[in-house]
Short mmCIF file of C-alpha atoms in Angstrom, two decimals:
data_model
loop_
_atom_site.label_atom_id
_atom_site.label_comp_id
_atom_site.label_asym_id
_atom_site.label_seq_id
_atom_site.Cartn_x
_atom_site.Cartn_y
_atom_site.Cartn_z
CA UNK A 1 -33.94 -31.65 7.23
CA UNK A 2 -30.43 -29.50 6.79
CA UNK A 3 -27.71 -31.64 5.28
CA UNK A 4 -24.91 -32.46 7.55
CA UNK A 5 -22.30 -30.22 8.57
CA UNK A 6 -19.26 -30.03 6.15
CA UNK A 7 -16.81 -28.53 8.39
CA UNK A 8 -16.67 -24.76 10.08
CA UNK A 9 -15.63 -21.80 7.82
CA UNK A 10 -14.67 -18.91 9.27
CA UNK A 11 -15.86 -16.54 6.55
CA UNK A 12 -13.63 -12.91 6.18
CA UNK A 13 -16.80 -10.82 6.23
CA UNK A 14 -17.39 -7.37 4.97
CA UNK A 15 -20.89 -6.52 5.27
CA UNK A 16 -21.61 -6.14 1.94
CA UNK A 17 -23.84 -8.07 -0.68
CA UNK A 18 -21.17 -10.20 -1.92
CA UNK A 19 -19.57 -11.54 1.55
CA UNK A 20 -23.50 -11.66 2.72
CA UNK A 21 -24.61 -13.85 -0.02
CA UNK A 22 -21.53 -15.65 0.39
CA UNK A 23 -22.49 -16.28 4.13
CA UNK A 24 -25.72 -17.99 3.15
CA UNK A 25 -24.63 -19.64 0.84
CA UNK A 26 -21.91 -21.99 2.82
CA UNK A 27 -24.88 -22.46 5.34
CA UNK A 28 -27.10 -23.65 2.21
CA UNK A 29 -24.22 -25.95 1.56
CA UNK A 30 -23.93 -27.34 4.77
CA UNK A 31 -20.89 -25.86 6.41
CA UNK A 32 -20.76 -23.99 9.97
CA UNK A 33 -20.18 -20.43 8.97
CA UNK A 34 -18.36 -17.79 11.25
CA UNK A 35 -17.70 -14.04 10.11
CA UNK A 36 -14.98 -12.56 10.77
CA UNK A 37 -14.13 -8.40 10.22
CA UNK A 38 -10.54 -6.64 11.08
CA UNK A 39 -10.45 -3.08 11.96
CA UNK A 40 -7.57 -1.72 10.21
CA UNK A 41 -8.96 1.54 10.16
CA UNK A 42 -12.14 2.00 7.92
CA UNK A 43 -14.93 4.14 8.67
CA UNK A 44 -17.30 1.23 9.33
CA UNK A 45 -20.60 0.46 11.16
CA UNK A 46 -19.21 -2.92 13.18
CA UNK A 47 -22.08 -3.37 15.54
CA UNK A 48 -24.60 -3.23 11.99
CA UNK A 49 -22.19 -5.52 10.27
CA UNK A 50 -22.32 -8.29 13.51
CA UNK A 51 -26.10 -7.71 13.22
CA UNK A 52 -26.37 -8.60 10.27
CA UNK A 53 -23.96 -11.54 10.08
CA UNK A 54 -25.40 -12.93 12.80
CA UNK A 55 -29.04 -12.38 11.08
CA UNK A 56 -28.00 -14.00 7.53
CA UNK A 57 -26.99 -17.29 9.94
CA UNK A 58 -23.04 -16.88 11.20
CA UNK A 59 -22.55 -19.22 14.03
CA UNK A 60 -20.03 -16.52 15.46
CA UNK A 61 -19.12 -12.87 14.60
CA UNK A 62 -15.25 -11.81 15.68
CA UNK A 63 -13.81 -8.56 15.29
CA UNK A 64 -10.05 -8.07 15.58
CA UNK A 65 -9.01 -4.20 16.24
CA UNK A 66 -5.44 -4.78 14.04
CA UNK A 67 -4.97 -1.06 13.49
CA UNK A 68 -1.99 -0.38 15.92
CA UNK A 69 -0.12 -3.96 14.20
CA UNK A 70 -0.82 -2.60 11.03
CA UNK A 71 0.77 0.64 11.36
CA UNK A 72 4.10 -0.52 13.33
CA UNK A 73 4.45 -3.92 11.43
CA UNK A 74 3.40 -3.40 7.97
CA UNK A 75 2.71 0.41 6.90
CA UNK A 76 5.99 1.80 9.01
CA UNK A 77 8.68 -0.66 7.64
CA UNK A 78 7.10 0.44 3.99
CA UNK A 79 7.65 4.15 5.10
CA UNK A 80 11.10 3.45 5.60
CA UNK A 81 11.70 1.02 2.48
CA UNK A 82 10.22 4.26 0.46
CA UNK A 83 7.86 0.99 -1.24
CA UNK A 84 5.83 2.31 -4.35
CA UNK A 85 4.40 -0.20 -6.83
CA UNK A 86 5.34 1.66 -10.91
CA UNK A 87 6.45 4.19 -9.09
CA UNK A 88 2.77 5.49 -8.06
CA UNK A 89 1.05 2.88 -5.74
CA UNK A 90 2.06 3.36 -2.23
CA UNK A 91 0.67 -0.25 -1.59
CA UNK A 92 -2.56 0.47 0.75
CA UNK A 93 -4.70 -2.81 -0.25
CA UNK A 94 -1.26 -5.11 -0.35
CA UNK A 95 -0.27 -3.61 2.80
CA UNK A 96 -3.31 -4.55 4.79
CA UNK A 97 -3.71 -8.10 3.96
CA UNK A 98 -1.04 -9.72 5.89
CA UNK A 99 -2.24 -8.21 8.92
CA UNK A 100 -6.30 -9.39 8.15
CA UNK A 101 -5.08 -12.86 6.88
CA UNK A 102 -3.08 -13.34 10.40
CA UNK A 103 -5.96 -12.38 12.55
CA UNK A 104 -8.17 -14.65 10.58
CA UNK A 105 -5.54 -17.66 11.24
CA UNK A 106 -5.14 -16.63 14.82
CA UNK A 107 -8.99 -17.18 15.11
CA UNK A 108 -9.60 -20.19 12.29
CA UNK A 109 -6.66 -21.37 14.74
CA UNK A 110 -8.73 -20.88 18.22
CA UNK A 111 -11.90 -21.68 17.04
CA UNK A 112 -10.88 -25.23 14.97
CA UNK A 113 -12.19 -24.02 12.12
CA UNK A 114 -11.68 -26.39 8.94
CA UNK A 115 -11.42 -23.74 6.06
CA UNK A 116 -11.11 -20.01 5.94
CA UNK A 117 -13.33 -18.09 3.08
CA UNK A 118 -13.07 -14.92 1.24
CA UNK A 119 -14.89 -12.96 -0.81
CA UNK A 120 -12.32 -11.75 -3.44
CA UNK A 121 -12.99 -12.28 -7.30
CA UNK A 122 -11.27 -14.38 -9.80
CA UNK A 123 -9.24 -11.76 -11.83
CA UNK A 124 -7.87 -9.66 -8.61
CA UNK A 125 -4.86 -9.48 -6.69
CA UNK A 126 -6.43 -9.74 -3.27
CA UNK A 127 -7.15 -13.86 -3.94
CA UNK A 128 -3.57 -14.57 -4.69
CA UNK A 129 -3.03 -12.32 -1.05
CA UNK A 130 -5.09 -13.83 1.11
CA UNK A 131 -4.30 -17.32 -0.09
CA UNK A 132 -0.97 -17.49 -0.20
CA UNK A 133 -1.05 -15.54 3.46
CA UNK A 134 -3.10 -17.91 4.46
CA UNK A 135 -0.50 -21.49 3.64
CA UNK A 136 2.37 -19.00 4.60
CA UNK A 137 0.79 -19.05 8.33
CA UNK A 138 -1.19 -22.46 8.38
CA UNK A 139 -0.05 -24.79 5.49
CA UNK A 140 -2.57 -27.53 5.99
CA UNK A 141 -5.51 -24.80 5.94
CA UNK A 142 -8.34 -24.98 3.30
CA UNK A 143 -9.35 -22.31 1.51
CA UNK A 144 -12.76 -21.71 -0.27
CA UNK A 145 -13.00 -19.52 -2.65
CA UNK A 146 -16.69 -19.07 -4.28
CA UNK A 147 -15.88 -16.94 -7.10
CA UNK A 148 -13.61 -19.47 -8.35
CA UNK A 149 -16.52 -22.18 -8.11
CA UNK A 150 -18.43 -23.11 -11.22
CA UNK A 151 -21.47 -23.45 -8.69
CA UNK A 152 -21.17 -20.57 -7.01
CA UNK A 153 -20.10 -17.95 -10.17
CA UNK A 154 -22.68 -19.82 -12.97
CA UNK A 155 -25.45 -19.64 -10.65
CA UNK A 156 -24.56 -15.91 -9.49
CA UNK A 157 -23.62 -14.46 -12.92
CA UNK A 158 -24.44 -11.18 -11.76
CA UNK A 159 -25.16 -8.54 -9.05
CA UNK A 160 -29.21 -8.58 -9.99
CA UNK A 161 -28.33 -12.30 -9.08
CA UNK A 162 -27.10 -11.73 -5.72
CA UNK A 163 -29.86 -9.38 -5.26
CA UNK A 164 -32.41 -11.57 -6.46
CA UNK A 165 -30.93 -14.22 -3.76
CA UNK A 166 -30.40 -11.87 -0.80
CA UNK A 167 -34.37 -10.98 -0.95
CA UNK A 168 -34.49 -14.87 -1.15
CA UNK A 169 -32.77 -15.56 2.24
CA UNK A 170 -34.04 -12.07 4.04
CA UNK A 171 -30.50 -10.80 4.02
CA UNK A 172 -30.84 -7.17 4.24
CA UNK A 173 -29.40 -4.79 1.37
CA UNK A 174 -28.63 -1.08 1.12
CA UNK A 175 -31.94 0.31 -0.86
CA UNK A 176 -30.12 3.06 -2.14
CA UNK A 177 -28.72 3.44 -5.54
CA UNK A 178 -25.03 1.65 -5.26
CA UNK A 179 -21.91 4.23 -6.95
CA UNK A 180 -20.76 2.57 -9.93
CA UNK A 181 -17.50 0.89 -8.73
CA UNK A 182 -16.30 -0.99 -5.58
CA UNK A 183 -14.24 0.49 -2.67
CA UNK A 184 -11.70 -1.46 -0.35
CA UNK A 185 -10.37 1.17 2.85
CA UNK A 186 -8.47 1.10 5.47
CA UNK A 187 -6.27 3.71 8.22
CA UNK A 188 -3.30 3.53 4.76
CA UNK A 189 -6.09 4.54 1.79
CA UNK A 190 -9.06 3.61 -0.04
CA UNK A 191 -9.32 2.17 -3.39
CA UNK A 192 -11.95 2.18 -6.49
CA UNK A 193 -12.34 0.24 -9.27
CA UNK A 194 -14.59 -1.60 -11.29
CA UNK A 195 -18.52 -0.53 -12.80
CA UNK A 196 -17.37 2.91 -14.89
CA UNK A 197 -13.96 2.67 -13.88
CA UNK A 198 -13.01 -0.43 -16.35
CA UNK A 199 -12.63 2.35 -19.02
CA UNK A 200 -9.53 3.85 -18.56
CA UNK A 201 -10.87 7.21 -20.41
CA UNK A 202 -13.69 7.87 -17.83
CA UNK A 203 -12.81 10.44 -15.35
CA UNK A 204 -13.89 9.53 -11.87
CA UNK A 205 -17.08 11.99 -10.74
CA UNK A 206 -16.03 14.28 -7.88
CA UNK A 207 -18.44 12.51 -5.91
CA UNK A 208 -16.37 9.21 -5.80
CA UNK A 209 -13.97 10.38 -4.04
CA UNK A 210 -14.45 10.04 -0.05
CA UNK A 211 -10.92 10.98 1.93
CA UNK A 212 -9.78 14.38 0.22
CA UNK A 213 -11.32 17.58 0.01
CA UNK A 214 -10.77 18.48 -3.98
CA UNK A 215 -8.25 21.03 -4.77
CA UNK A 216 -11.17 23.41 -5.48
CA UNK A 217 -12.57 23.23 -2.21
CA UNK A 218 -8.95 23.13 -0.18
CA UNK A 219 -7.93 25.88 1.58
CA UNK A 220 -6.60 29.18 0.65
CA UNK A 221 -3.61 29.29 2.95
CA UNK A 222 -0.72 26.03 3.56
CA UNK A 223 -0.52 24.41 6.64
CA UNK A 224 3.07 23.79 8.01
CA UNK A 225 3.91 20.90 10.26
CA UNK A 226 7.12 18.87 10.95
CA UNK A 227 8.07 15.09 11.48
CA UNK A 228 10.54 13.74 13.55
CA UNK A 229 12.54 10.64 12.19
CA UNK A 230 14.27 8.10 14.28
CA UNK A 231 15.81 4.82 12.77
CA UNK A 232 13.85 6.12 9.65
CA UNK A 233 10.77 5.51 11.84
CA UNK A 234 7.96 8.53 12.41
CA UNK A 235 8.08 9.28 15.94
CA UNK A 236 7.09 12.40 16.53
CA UNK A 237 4.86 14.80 14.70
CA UNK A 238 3.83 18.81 15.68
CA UNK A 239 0.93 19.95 13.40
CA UNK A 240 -0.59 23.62 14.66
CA UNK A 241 1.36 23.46 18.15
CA UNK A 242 0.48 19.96 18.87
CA UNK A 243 2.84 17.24 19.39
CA UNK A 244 1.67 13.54 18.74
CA UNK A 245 4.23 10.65 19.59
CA UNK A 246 1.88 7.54 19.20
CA UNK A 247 2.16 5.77 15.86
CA UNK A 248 -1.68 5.30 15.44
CA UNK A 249 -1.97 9.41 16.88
CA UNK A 250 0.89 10.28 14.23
CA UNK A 251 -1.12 8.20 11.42
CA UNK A 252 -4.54 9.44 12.37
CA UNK A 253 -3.37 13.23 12.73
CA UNK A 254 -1.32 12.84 9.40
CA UNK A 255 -4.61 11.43 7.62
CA UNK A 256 -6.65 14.40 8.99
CA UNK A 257 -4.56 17.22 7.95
CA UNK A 258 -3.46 15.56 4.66
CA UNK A 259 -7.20 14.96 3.43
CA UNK A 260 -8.46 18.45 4.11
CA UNK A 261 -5.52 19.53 1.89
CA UNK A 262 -6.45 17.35 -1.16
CA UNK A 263 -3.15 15.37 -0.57
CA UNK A 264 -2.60 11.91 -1.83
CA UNK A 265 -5.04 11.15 -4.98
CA UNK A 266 -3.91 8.94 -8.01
CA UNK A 267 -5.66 7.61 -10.77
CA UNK A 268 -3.65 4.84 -12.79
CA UNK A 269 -3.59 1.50 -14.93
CA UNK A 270 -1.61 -0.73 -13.26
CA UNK A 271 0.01 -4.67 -13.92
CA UNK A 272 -2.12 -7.09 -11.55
CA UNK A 273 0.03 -9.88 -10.49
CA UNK A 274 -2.18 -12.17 -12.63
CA UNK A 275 -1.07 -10.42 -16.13
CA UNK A 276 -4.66 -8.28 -16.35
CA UNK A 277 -3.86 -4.27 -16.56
CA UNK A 278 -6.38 -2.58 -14.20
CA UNK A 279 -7.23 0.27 -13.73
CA UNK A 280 -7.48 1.88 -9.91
CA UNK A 281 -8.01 5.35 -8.47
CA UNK A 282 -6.08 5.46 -5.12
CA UNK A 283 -6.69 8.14 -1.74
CA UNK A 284 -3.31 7.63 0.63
CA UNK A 285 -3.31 10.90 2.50
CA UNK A 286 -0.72 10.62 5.10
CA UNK A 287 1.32 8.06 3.50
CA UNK A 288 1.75 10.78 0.74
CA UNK A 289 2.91 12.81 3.34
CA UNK A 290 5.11 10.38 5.15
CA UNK A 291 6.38 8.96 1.96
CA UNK A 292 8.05 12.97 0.75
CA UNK A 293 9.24 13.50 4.44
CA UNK A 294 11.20 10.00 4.68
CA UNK A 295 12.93 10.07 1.40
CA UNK A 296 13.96 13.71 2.09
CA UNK A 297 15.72 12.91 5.62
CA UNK A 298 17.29 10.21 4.08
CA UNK A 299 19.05 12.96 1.50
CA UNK A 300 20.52 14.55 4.46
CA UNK A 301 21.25 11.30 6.25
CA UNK A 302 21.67 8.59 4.77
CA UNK A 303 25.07 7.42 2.70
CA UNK A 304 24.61 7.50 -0.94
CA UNK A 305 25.83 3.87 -1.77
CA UNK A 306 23.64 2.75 1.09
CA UNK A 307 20.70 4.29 0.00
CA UNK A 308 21.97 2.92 -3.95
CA UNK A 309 21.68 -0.45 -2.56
CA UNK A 310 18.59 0.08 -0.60
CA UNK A 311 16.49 1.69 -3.23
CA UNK A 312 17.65 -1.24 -6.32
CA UNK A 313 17.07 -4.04 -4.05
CA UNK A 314 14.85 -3.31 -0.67
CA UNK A 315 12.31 -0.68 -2.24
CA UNK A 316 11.93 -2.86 -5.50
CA UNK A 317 11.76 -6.02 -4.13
CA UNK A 318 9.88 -5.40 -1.10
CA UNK A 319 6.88 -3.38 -3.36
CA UNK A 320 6.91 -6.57 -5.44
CA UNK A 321 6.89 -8.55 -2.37
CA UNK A 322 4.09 -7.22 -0.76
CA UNK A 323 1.95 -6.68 -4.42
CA UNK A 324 1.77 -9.65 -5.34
CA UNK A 325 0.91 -11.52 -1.72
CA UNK A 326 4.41 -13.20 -0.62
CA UNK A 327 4.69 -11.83 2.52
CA UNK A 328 4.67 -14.63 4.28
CA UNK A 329 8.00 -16.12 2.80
CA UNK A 330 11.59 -16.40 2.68
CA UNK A 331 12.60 -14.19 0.64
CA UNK A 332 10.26 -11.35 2.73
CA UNK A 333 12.27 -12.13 5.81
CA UNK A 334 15.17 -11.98 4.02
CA UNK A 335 14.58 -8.67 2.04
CA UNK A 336 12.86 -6.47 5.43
CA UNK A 337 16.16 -7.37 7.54
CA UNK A 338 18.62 -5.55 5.58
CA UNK A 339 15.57 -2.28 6.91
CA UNK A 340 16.74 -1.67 9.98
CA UNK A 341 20.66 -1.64 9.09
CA UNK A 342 19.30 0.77 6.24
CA UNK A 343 17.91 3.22 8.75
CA UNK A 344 20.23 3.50 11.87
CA UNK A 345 21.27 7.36 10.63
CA UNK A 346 17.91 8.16 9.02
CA UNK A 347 17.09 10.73 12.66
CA UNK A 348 16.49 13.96 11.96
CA UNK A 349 13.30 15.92 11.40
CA UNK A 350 11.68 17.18 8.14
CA UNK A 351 9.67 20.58 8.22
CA UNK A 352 6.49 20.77 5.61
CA UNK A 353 4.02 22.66 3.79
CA UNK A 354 0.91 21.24 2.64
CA UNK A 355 -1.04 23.71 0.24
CA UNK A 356 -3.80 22.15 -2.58
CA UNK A 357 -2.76 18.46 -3.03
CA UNK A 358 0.96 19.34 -2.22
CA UNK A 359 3.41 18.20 0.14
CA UNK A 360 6.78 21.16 -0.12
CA UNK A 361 9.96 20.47 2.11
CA UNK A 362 10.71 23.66 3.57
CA UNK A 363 14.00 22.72 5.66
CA UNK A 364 15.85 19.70 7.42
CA UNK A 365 18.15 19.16 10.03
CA UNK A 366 19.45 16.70 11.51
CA UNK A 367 22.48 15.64 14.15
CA UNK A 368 24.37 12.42 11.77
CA UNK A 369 26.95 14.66 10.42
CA UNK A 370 26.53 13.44 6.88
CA UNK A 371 26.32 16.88 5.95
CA UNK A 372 28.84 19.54 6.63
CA UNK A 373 27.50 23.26 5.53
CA UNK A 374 31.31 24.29 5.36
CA UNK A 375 32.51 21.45 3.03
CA UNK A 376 29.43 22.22 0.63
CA UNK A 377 29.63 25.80 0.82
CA UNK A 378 30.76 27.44 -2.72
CA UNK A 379 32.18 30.67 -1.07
CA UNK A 380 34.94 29.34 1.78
CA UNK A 381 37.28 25.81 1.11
CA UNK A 382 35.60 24.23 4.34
CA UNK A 383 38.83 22.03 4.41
CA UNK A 384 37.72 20.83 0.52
CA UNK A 385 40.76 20.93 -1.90
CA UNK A 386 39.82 21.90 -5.25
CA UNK A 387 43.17 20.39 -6.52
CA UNK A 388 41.94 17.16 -5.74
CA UNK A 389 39.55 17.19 -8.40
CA UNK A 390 41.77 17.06 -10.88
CA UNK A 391 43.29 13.39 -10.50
CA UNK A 392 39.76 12.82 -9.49
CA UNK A 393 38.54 13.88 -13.08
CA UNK A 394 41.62 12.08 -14.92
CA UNK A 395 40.81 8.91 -13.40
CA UNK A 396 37.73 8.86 -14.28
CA UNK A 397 38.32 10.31 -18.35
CA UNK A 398 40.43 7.04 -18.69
CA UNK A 399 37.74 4.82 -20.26
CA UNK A 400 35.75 7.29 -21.82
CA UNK A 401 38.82 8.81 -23.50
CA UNK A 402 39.41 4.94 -24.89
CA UNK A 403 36.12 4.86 -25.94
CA UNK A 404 36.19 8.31 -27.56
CA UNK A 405 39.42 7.15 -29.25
CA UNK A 406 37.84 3.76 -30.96
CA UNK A 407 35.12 5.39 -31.86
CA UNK A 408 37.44 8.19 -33.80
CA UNK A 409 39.24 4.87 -35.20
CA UNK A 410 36.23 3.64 -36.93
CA UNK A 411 35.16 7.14 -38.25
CA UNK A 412 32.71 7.75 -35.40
CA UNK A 413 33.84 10.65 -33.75
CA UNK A 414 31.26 12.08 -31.78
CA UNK A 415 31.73 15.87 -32.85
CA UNK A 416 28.64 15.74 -34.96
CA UNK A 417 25.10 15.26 -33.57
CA UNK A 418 23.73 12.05 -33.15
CA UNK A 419 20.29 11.29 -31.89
CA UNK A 420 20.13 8.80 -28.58
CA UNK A 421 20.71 5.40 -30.61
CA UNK A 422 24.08 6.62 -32.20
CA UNK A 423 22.42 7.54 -35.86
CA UNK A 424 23.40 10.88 -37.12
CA UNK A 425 20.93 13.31 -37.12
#
């Protein structure tokens, strides 16, 4: 006889041997076990993965298609915050978790489930994520988390453990030999890491890679395209006389073009929000794209101490933000409404060039004014008095003529060479 019912989980399910085991073994344990999968984009079998959830002993299977609220609320106000993570990680994993951790509330919510699950290891970022997502939208929500349990992680020490236990319970498994490292995609990217990737020396076989066409194999000749920018926003893209206005169109198209150009690889050790350095080899093809387009209009656009202000406190902050899993909090609401008053003159439209894994600005232009081609201009006055400059210049030399002047007081004038900490050289 089964033991009684613990409560209902709804389980965030991903088809694979981990999530799969997972499933079976919260059923072995006595809880009510729904799967649930969000479609933010990954190439994905969903009608196998139901299948088989449904085979291994879910209760339920729900699918949530969260592509179109991941591209307007989470991947389009990143676009316009320019958000990079060490100045290389456009975000892709942290960006897609809000969005899968609301749908699985909305349904935990619907359903009267007791707990939510999830499949995510100890030492990752993606635990702290979903967790803290998860209080940030339901606070009195539990949460289990297997690989954290001593009885889950000492009696599956291993992945010929899993396997050993999936041919137990009948669940189903790929009988193909698995790549050396684990993947996590969506419409922003795909990830890998772990398996051969843990040392930072190995270089990733060409094979790994799924989204981009190598620079070997892209083609001969650049594609050009253009982007249209309003509020800082994408809203209209032309790529080979074709003119998409849809933000999941614009993404899609963007992703298409952008992989078959090699665009938007990385390979990198970064700081996981634990205090463990990983390292993580990164596809983000049109984000790549979008990312050089955005920051460019905002040169023509957008007023220098406004962008200043933007880029030391929005882009920072908001990367950290979303990293390390506090989207869901005060300080996220307070940090993505200074965006929009960021953005109001960032409308204009970017022309590009994409030719073997890069993304060239070939010309701007734009109606906000910012700019004036007369004022700039070295060969007419365009209204510009050079005379100016000269109080202009005098102002300024007043504290770096005092410092210039203690320095010569204390036998430190600066006429001889001196390496960047003051020593001479």
């Amino acid at each position: 006889m089964s033991p009684p019912a613990k409560g209902r989980v709804l389980l965030a399910y991903s088809g694979g041997l981990d999530t799969s085991c997972i499933l079976a073994w919260l059923i072995e344990e006595g809880y009510e076990v729904y799967a649930f999968m969000a479609d933010v984009g990954q190439e994905e079998d969903f009608e196998a993965a139901r299948k088989k959830a449904l085979s291994v002993g879910a209760k339920k299977f729900f699918l949530e298609d969260l592509k179109r609220e991941f591209v307007t609320q989470l991947i389009y106000p990143a676009v316009q915050a320019n958000c990079i993570y060490e100045n290389v990680y456009l975000l892709g994993t942290s960006l897609a978790r809000p969005v899968i951790a609301r749908g699985m509330i909305s349904v935990a919510d619907k359903e009267g489930c007791d707990y939510v699950s999830h499949g995510c290891t100890g030492k990752g970022n993606d635990q702290v994520r979903f967790e803290l997502a998860f209080y940030g939208l339901k606070p009195d929500i539990k949460v289990i988390a297997p690989w954290r349990l001593p009885e889950f992680y000492n009696r599956f020490p291993g992945r010929q453990a899993l396997l050993a236990y999936a041919a137990e319970k009948g669940i189903p498994v790929q009988q193909t030999a698995a790549k050396p490292w684990s993947t996590d995609e969506n419409l922003f990217h795909i990830s890998y890491e772990a398996g051969i990737l843990e040392d930072p020396n190995t270089t990733p076989p060409d094979d790994m890679w799924k989204l981009t066409t190598s620079l070997q194999d892209a083609p001969a000749e650049p594609e050009q395209l253009s982007i249209e920018f309003k509020a800082g926003l994408p809203v209209k893209v032309v790529i080979a006389n074709q003119a998409l206005t849809d933000p999941v169109d614009i993404f899609l198209a963007l992703n298409a073009v952008a992989r078959k150009h090699g665009i938007g690889r990385i390979d990198i050790v970064e700081n996981r929000f634990i205090g463990v350095k990983s390292r993580g080899c990164y596809e983000s093809p049109a984000a790549t794209i979008l990312r050089v387009a955005h920051m460019d209009i905002e040169g023509l656009t957008l007023d220098r101490n406004v962008r200043a202000l933007r880029d030391q406190f929005v882009t920072i902050e908001l990367a950290r933000i979303l990293y390390n899993g506090h989207f869901f909090t005060p300080e996220r609401e307070f940090v993505t409404s200074a965006i929009p008053a960021s953005q109001r003159t960032v409308n204009g439209t970017v022309r590009l060039k994409l030719y073997k894994g890069n993304v060239v600005v070939i010309g701007r232009y734009s109606d906000e004014g910012l700019y004036d081609e007369h004022e700039s201009s070295m060969d007419e006055l365009g209204g510009f008095e050079p005379t100016d400059t000269t109080g202009f210049i005098q102002i300024e030399s007043i504290r770096i003529k005092k410092w210039g002047q203690a320095n010569a007081r204390k036998g430190q004038a600066g006429v001889e060479p001196q390496d960047v900490y003051g020593s001479r050289i």
